[in-house]
Coordinates of C-alpha atoms and ligand atoms in Angstrom, one line a residue:
M146 CA 77.8 106.4 59.3
T147 CA 81.1 107.4 60.7
L148 CA 84.9 106.6 58.9
L149 CA 86.0 104.2 61.8
A150 CA 84.1 101.7 63.6
A151 CA 82.8 102.5 67.5
R152 CA 85.3 100.2 68.5
M153 CA 88.0 101.3 67.5
G154 CA 87.3 104.0 70.7
A155 CA 87.5 100.8 72.7
L156 CA 91.2 100.1 72.4
G157 CA 94.0 100.7 74.2
T158 CA 97.7 101.6 73.2
E159 CA 100.7 100.6 74.1
N160 CA 102.5 103.6 75.6
A161 CA 106.2 102.6 76.1
F162 CA 105.9 102.9 72.3
R163 CA 103.9 105.8 72.0
V164 CA 106.7 107.2 73.8
G165 CA 109.2 106.5 70.9
D166 CA 107.9 109.9 69.2
D167 CA 108.4 111.4 72.5
I168 CA 112.1 110.8 72.3
A169 CA 112.6 111.1 68.6
R170 CA 111.7 115.1 69.7
C171 CA 113.4 115.8 71.9
I172 CA 117.3 114.3 70.0
A173 CA 116.1 116.3 67.0
R174 CA 115.8 119.8 69.3
G175 CA 120.2 118.1 70.3
M176 CA 119.2 116.2 74.0
D177 CA 121.4 113.9 74.6
V178 CA 117.9 110.7 75.9
V179 CA 118.5 108.7 78.4
R180 CA 115.5 106.0 77.7
L181 CA 114.3 104.2 80.2
N182 CA 111.9 103.1 78.0
I183 CA 111.3 100.7 76.9
G184 CA 110.8 97.1 77.3
E185 CA 113.4 95.3 75.5
P186 CA 116.9 93.1 76.9
D187 CA 120.0 95.8 75.9
F188 CA 121.5 92.7 74.1
D189 CA 121.4 91.3 71.2
S190 CA 120.2 87.7 70.5
A191 CA 123.3 85.7 70.9
L192 CA 125.5 84.5 68.2
H193 CA 124.7 80.4 67.6
I194 CA 120.4 81.4 66.9
N195 CA 121.5 83.7 64.7
E196 CA 123.8 81.7 62.8
A197 CA 120.8 79.5 62.5
A198 CA 118.2 81.9 61.1
I199 CA 120.9 82.3 58.8
A200 CA 121.9 79.5 57.6
Q201 CA 118.0 78.4 57.3
I202 CA 117.3 80.9 54.6
R203 CA 120.7 80.0 52.4
A204 CA 118.8 76.5 52.3
G205 CA 115.5 78.4 51.0
N206 CA 113.3 77.7 53.9
S207 CA 111.5 80.7 52.9
H208 CA 108.2 79.9 52.1
Y209 CA 105.0 78.9 53.7
T210 CA 105.2 77.4 56.8
D211 CA 102.1 74.9 59.4
P212 CA 99.7 77.6 61.4
Q213 CA 99.8 76.5 64.1
G214 CA 104.3 76.1 64.3
I215 CA 106.7 73.9 62.4
P216 CA 106.5 70.6 64.4
A217 CA 109.6 70.9 65.8
L218 CA 109.7 74.3 67.7
R219 CA 105.9 72.7 69.0
A220 CA 108.2 69.7 70.5
A221 CA 110.7 71.8 71.8
V222 CA 107.9 73.8 73.4
A223 CA 106.4 71.1 74.8
A224 CA 109.8 69.0 75.9
H225 CA 110.9 73.3 77.5
V226 CA 107.5 72.8 78.8
T227 CA 107.0 69.8 80.3
R228 CA 111.2 70.0 81.7
T229 CA 110.8 73.7 83.1
R230 CA 106.6 72.8 85.0
G231 CA 106.4 69.3 84.9
I232 CA 103.3 68.4 83.6
V233 CA 102.8 66.2 80.4
C234 CA 102.4 68.6 77.6
D235 CA 102.3 67.2 74.3
A236 CA 103.3 69.5 70.2
S237 CA 99.7 69.6 70.1
R238 CA 98.6 71.7 72.3
V239 CA 100.6 74.5 71.7
I240 CA 100.9 77.0 69.4
I241 CA 103.2 79.7 67.6
T242 CA 102.9 83.3 67.1
T243 CA 104.0 87.1 66.6
G244 CA 104.8 87.2 69.8
G245 CA 103.8 86.5 72.8
K246 CA 100.9 89.2 72.6
P247 CA 99.0 88.1 69.6
S248 CA 97.8 85.7 72.4
I249 CA 96.3 87.8 74.9
G250 CA 94.5 89.6 71.7
F251 CA 93.7 85.5 70.6
T252 CA 92.1 84.3 74.1
M253 CA 90.3 87.4 74.2
Q254 CA 88.6 86.8 70.7
A255 CA 88.2 82.8 71.3
Y256 CA 86.6 82.5 75.3
V257 CA 85.0 86.3 75.7
D258 CA 82.0 88.0 74.5
P259 CA 80.4 91.4 75.7
G260 CA 79.9 91.5 79.2
D261 CA 82.6 88.9 79.8
E262 CA 84.1 89.4 83.4
V263 CA 87.6 89.9 83.2
I264 CA 90.8 89.9 85.7
Y265 CA 93.8 91.4 85.4
P266 CA 96.6 93.0 87.3
S267 CA 97.2 96.7 87.6
P268 CA 99.5 98.0 87.1
G269 CA 99.8 94.8 84.6
F270 CA 100.8 95.4 80.5
P271 CA 98.3 97.3 78.8
I272 CA 97.4 95.1 76.5
Y273 CA 95.3 93.3 79.1
E274 CA 93.3 96.3 80.0
S275 CA 93.3 97.2 76.1
W276 CA 91.4 93.9 75.0
V277 CA 89.5 93.6 77.6
T278 CA 87.7 96.8 76.6
Y279 CA 88.3 96.4 72.5
V280 CA 86.0 93.0 72.9
G281 CA 83.3 94.3 74.9
A282 CA 83.6 92.5 78.4
T283 CA 83.8 94.3 81.3
P284 CA 87.7 94.8 83.4
V285 CA 88.1 93.6 86.7
P286 CA 91.5 95.9 87.5
L287 CA 93.6 93.2 91.1
S288 CA 95.4 95.7 92.5
L289 CA 98.5 94.5 93.2
R290 CA 100.0 95.3 96.6
E291 CA 103.2 97.6 96.6
G292 CA 103.7 96.3 100.4
S293 CA 103.9 93.1 99.7
G294 CA 106.3 93.0 96.3
F295 CA 103.5 93.8 94.1
T296 CA 101.9 91.0 94.2
F297 CA 97.9 89.9 95.7
T298 CA 96.9 87.3 97.9
A299 CA 94.3 84.1 96.5
Q300 CA 91.3 86.4 99.0
D301 CA 92.1 89.7 96.8
L302 CA 91.4 87.4 93.9
A303 CA 88.2 85.2 95.4
A304 CA 86.8 89.1 95.7
R305 CA 86.6 89.8 92.0
I306 CA 85.2 86.7 91.1
T307 CA 82.0 86.3 90.6
P308 CA 79.1 84.2 88.4
R309 CA 80.2 86.8 85.2
T310 CA 83.8 86.4 84.7
K311 CA 85.8 84.2 81.6
V312 CA 88.8 84.9 81.8
I313 CA 91.2 85.6 84.8
I314 CA 94.8 86.9 83.4
L315 CA 98.3 86.6 86.0
C316 CA 101.7 87.7 85.1
S317 CA 104.4 86.3 86.8
P318 CA 107.2 87.6 86.8
S319 CA 105.9 91.0 86.2
N320 CA 105.7 93.6 84.3
P321 CA 105.5 96.5 85.3
T322 CA 106.8 95.9 88.9
G323 CA 109.5 92.6 88.7
G324 CA 106.6 91.0 91.4
V325 CA 107.1 88.0 91.0
L326 CA 103.9 85.2 93.2
T327 CA 106.4 82.5 94.7
Q328 CA 104.6 79.4 94.8
D329 CA 102.9 79.2 97.7
E330 CA 101.0 82.1 96.7
I331 CA 99.9 80.4 93.5
A332 CA 99.1 77.5 95.4
G333 CA 96.2 79.6 97.2
I334 CA 95.8 81.2 94.2
A335 CA 95.1 77.9 91.6
Q336 CA 92.7 76.6 94.7
V337 CA 90.3 79.5 94.3
I338 CA 90.0 79.8 90.7
R339 CA 89.2 75.0 91.7
E340 CA 86.7 76.3 94.6
R341 CA 84.8 79.0 92.7
C342 CA 85.2 79.3 88.9
G343 CA 83.5 76.4 86.4
P344 CA 85.3 74.6 84.2
D345 CA 85.3 76.5 80.5
V346 CA 87.3 79.8 83.5
R347 CA 90.2 79.7 80.9
V348 CA 93.7 81.4 83.0
Y349 CA 96.0 83.5 81.6
S350 CA 99.2 82.4 82.8
D351 CA 101.7 84.9 80.6
E352 CA 105.0 83.9 81.7
I353 CA 107.2 86.3 79.0
Y354 CA 109.8 87.2 82.1
E355 CA 109.9 83.6 83.3
H356 CA 113.2 83.6 81.7
I357 CA 114.5 86.6 84.2
V358 CA 114.5 86.1 88.0
F359 CA 116.5 87.1 90.8
D360 CA 118.1 85.5 93.6
G361 CA 118.5 82.2 92.5
A362 CA 115.1 81.9 92.6
V363 CA 112.8 79.4 90.3
H364 CA 109.9 80.4 87.9
H365 CA 106.1 78.6 89.0
S366 CA 103.1 79.1 86.8
I367 CA 100.3 77.0 87.3
A368 CA 99.4 75.5 85.0
A369 CA 101.3 72.8 87.6
E370 CA 99.0 73.1 90.6
P371 CA 96.5 70.0 90.8
G372 CA 93.4 70.4 88.3
M373 CA 95.2 74.0 86.5
A374 CA 96.8 72.7 83.5
E375 CA 93.6 71.6 82.2
R376 CA 92.3 75.7 82.5
T377 CA 95.7 77.3 81.5
I378 CA 96.8 78.5 78.5
I379 CA 101.0 79.5 79.8
A380 CA 101.6 82.5 77.5
S381 CA 105.4 82.9 76.8
G382 CA 108.5 83.6 74.0
H383 CA 111.5 84.3 73.2
S384 CA 111.5 88.2 72.9
K385 CA 112.4 88.7 76.4
G386 CA 114.7 85.9 78.2
F387 CA 116.4 85.0 74.3
A388 CA 116.5 88.6 74.0
M389 CA 114.8 88.2 70.8
T390 CA 112.4 90.9 70.5
G391 CA 112.0 92.0 67.3
W392 CA 112.1 88.5 65.3
R393 CA 108.7 88.2 67.2
L394 CA 108.8 84.8 68.3
G395 CA 105.5 83.2 71.0
W396 CA 104.5 80.7 71.7
A397 CA 101.4 79.2 73.5
V398 CA 99.9 76.0 75.1
L399 CA 96.2 75.8 74.9
P400 CA 94.4 73.5 77.1
T401 CA 93.4 71.8 74.5
P402 CA 93.9 70.0 70.8
E403 CA 91.4 71.7 70.2
E404 CA 91.6 75.2 71.2
A405 CA 95.1 75.2 70.1
Q406 CA 93.5 74.4 66.9
I407 CA 91.3 77.6 67.4
F408 CA 94.5 79.9 68.1
K409 CA 96.2 78.4 64.1
Q410 CA 92.7 79.4 62.9
L411 CA 93.3 83.2 64.2
N412 CA 97.0 83.1 63.0
I413 CA 95.4 81.6 59.8
N414 CA 92.8 84.3 59.7
S415 CA 95.6 87.1 60.6
I416 CA 99.1 86.4 60.1
S417 CA 99.1 82.9 58.5
C418 CA 101.9 81.8 59.8
V419 CA 105.9 82.8 61.3
P420 CA 108.3 83.0 58.7
P421 CA 110.1 79.7 59.1
F422 CA 113.8 80.5 59.8
I423 CA 112.5 82.2 62.7
Q424 CA 111.2 79.0 64.0
E425 CA 113.7 77.1 63.2
A426 CA 116.2 79.4 65.3
G427 CA 113.8 79.6 67.5
R428 CA 114.6 76.1 68.0
V429 CA 117.7 76.2 68.1
A430 CA 117.2 78.9 71.3
L431 CA 115.1 77.1 73.6
E432 CA 117.7 73.2 72.6
S433 CA 120.8 74.3 72.2
P434 CA 123.2 73.5 75.4
E435 CA 125.4 77.6 74.5
S436 CA 121.7 78.9 75.7
G437 CA 121.9 78.5 78.8
P438 CA 125.1 79.6 79.4
T439 CA 124.3 82.9 77.4
V440 CA 120.7 83.9 79.4
E441 CA 122.4 83.1 82.7
H442 CA 124.5 86.1 81.7
M443 CA 122.8 87.9 80.7
V444 CA 119.7 87.7 83.6
S445 CA 123.3 88.2 86.7
A446 CA 123.9 91.9 84.7
F447 CA 119.8 92.6 84.8
Q448 CA 120.4 91.8 88.7
G449 CA 123.3 93.5 88.9
R450 CA 122.8 96.6 87.8
R451 CA 118.6 95.8 89.5
D452 CA 121.0 95.3 92.8
W453 CA 122.0 99.7 91.6
V454 CA 119.0 100.8 90.9
V455 CA 117.0 99.4 93.2
S456 CA 119.3 101.4 96.6
A457 CA 119.9 104.2 93.9
L458 CA 116.2 105.5 93.7
N459 CA 115.3 104.6 97.3
A460 CA 118.7 107.7 98.2
I461 CA 115.6 110.2 96.7
D462 CA 114.1 111.6 98.9
G463 CA 110.8 111.4 97.5
V464 CA 110.8 108.1 96.5
Q465 CA 110.2 104.5 97.9
C466 CA 111.7 101.4 95.6
Q467 CA 111.1 97.9 96.4
V468 CA 113.3 95.7 95.2
P469 CA 111.9 93.8 92.2
K470 CA 112.4 89.5 91.7
G471 CA 112.4 88.8 88.5
A472 CA 111.7 90.9 84.2
F473 CA 114.2 93.7 84.3
Y474 CA 112.1 96.9 85.6
V475 CA 111.7 99.2 88.3
F476 CA 108.7 100.6 90.1
P477 CA 109.0 102.8 92.5
N478 CA 106.6 105.1 94.3
V479 CA 107.2 109.2 93.4
A480 CA 104.2 109.8 95.4
G481 CA 106.7 112.2 97.7
V482 CA 108.1 114.2 94.4
C483 CA 104.8 115.0 92.7
E484 CA 103.8 116.1 96.3
R485 CA 107.2 118.4 96.6
L486 CA 107.9 120.1 93.5
G487 CA 104.5 120.7 93.1
I488 CA 103.2 118.9 90.6
L489 CA 99.4 116.7 93.2
A490 CA 98.5 120.9 92.9
D491 CA 99.0 121.3 89.4
Y492 CA 97.1 119.0 88.8
G493 CA 94.4 119.4 90.5
R494 CA 94.1 122.7 88.4
V495 CA 93.4 121.3 85.3
P496 CA 90.3 121.3 83.4
A497 CA 88.8 118.9 83.8
D498 CA 88.6 117.1 80.6
A499 CA 92.7 118.0 80.2
R500 CA 92.9 115.9 83.2
A501 CA 91.1 112.3 82.2
R502 CA 94.3 112.2 79.7
T503 CA 96.5 112.7 82.3
S504 CA 98.2 112.6 86.2
P505 CA 100.8 113.5 88.2
S506 CA 103.0 110.8 87.6
R507 CA 102.1 111.0 83.7
M508 CA 103.5 114.9 84.2
L509 CA 106.5 114.2 85.6
Q510 CA 107.4 111.0 82.8
G511 CA 106.8 114.4 80.7
F512 CA 109.6 116.4 83.1
L513 CA 112.0 114.1 82.9
L514 CA 111.7 113.7 78.7
E515 CA 111.5 116.8 78.3
Q516 CA 113.7 118.7 81.1
Y517 CA 116.1 115.8 81.7
G518 CA 116.8 114.2 78.5
V519 CA 114.9 110.7 80.6
A520 CA 112.5 108.5 79.4
T521 CA 110.7 106.0 81.7
M522 CA 106.8 105.1 81.9
D523 CA 104.5 106.9 83.6
R524 CA 101.4 104.5 86.5
N525 CA 98.8 104.9 83.7
S526 CA 100.3 102.9 80.9
F527 CA 99.6 100.0 82.7
G528 CA 96.0 100.4 82.7
R529 CA 93.8 103.2 83.7
I530 CA 91.4 101.8 85.3
G531 CA 91.2 102.4 89.1
A532 CA 95.3 104.3 89.2
D533 CA 93.5 107.7 90.3
G534 CA 96.4 108.7 92.8
E535 CA 99.0 106.0 91.9
H536 CA 101.8 107.6 92.2
F537 CA 104.5 105.1 90.0
L538 CA 107.3 105.5 87.4
R539 CA 108.3 102.7 85.5
L540 CA 111.6 102.6 84.9
S541 CA 114.0 100.0 81.9
I542 CA 117.3 97.9 83.5
A543 CA 117.7 96.9 79.9
A544 CA 120.1 99.6 80.0
S545 CA 124.1 99.7 80.4
L546 CA 124.7 100.8 83.7
E547 CA 126.8 103.5 82.6
R548 CA 123.3 104.9 81.1
L549 CA 121.6 103.6 84.7
R550 CA 124.2 106.3 86.5
E551 CA 123.1 108.5 84.5
G552 CA 120.3 108.9 84.1
V553 CA 119.7 108.4 87.7
R554 CA 121.7 111.0 88.5
R555 CA 119.9 113.7 85.9
I556 CA 115.7 112.8 87.4
Q557 CA 118.1 113.4 91.4
Q558 CA 118.7 116.5 89.6
A559 CA 115.0 117.2 88.6
F560 CA 113.2 116.1 91.6
D561 CA 115.3 118.6 93.6
D562 CA 114.3 120.7 90.8
R563 CA 110.9 122.8 92.1
A564 CA 111.6 126.3 89.4
G565 CA 112.2 124.1 87.3
W566 CA 109.0 121.4 87.1
A567 CA 106.7 125.2 87.3
T568 CA 108.5 127.0 84.0
Y569 CA 108.0 123.6 82.1
W570 CA 104.7 123.4 83.8
K571 CA 103.6 126.6 82.0
S572 CA 105.7 126.3 79.2
A573 CA 103.7 123.1 78.7
N574 CA 99.5 124.7 78.8
S575 CA 101.1 127.4 77.0
V576 CA 99.3 127.4 73.8
S577 CA 103.1 127.0 71.4
A578 CA 103.2 123.7 73.4
P579 CA 100.3 121.7 71.9
T580 CA 102.1 118.5 71.7
A581 CA 104.2 118.7 75.5
S582 CA 103.5 114.7 76.6
A583 CA 103.1 115.7 80.4
L584 CA 99.1 116.7 78.9
R585 CA 98.3 113.7 76.8
Ligands
PLP684 N1 103.9 90.2 77.8 C1 104.0 91.3 79.0 C2 103.9 90.6 80.6 C3 104.8 92.4 78.2 O1 106.0 92.4 79.7 C4 105.6 92.4 76.9 C5 106.4 92.7 76.2 O2 106.4 94.1 76.9 C6 104.5 91.1 76.1 C7 103.8 89.7 76.6 C8 104.8 91.0 75.2 O3 106.0 90.2 74.5 P1 105.7 90.4 72.6 O4 107.1 91.1 72.3 O5 107.1 88.2 72.8 O6 104.4 90.2 71.5

């Protein structure tokens, strides 16, 4: 008998949090680190939302609530979904969770048996792949095409659907690519699902970046397509759009009230309920007329930074950066840089067991952080399966323009520093540097 259950070996992680330890080590060594790794707005939650929570605490609203979520917030979510997706939705189908993340695991636990297949975008939010393997399902990554704004076609999806397909995960706007599916693309995807999947197949539509779309675009949900509301779990929350990451407030709309009850049961078995004062503030975020301008101000700041960062990155030899249409990330292709610095050749010489733990872009990520004080995320942090040969970094643009300029300045220097790479790589492989992040 071993200490840990075997299934723990199948659980992945979110490296954006793990990199925090590497950053702390750099700071302890006296380095200044430009943090472009974490996926959270650099804006604070708005005053009117903060005040709403404080007032609730003062009023003594500090007890357990309905594990499905307080009726007033569920009604506000239902009204928001009806207004923004143009579909009929009522509070009985809504579940309130601690952030957007729990619904991913709830979906896997509720619908997926070992051996079922789950299709998910790759690169994509790493927690998808983590839960798919954890529940013993077969992961079926759906590659996003760099050349077409990191989207995929209905044919790409059709080629991955089999009789064992149980859940199809979509994420638009996308983390980490910033790709946004157009209404036409969504209509084509919905048609394939209607034609090829039985009524028990569920679409998990991760819409957590619904508020953050650029260039006047409008967010589209697959749930709005004919016949799709009854198959789609819409998952979103307050973390990104309302800059409330630390509040831990999210929601999902299930196809039926009965399925919402299953999610409620999962809440009961894990967290019981989301704190009531947080839910009340979340209702204010959705309903207050003050929220719209706050969100717009933040999105327009992200768009301005995006414009600057994309052109600055594209000016660097060996970097190709697509223009993201939403979320707050850029996802440059750094294959040319990996080649020029000699990283691809060095990776080829890494022993096979260590090679499985790293990748060229992970090595570049380690170099950028430990030598130049810029924290980024590598390609494999967004799904490892099928990612071989893809060399990208994700940079969060949720940092001030001043810090972004400093970060890009250092990146430009690092990407020309072949000698610096060689020295770093030698020391990362020495016995005295067993924790070098490039090798983990
Ligand atoms: N889904 C996607 C695509 C995300 O990028 C994130 C957070 O980074 C989440 C879900 C989880 O959000 P939350 O912090 O609300 O749990």
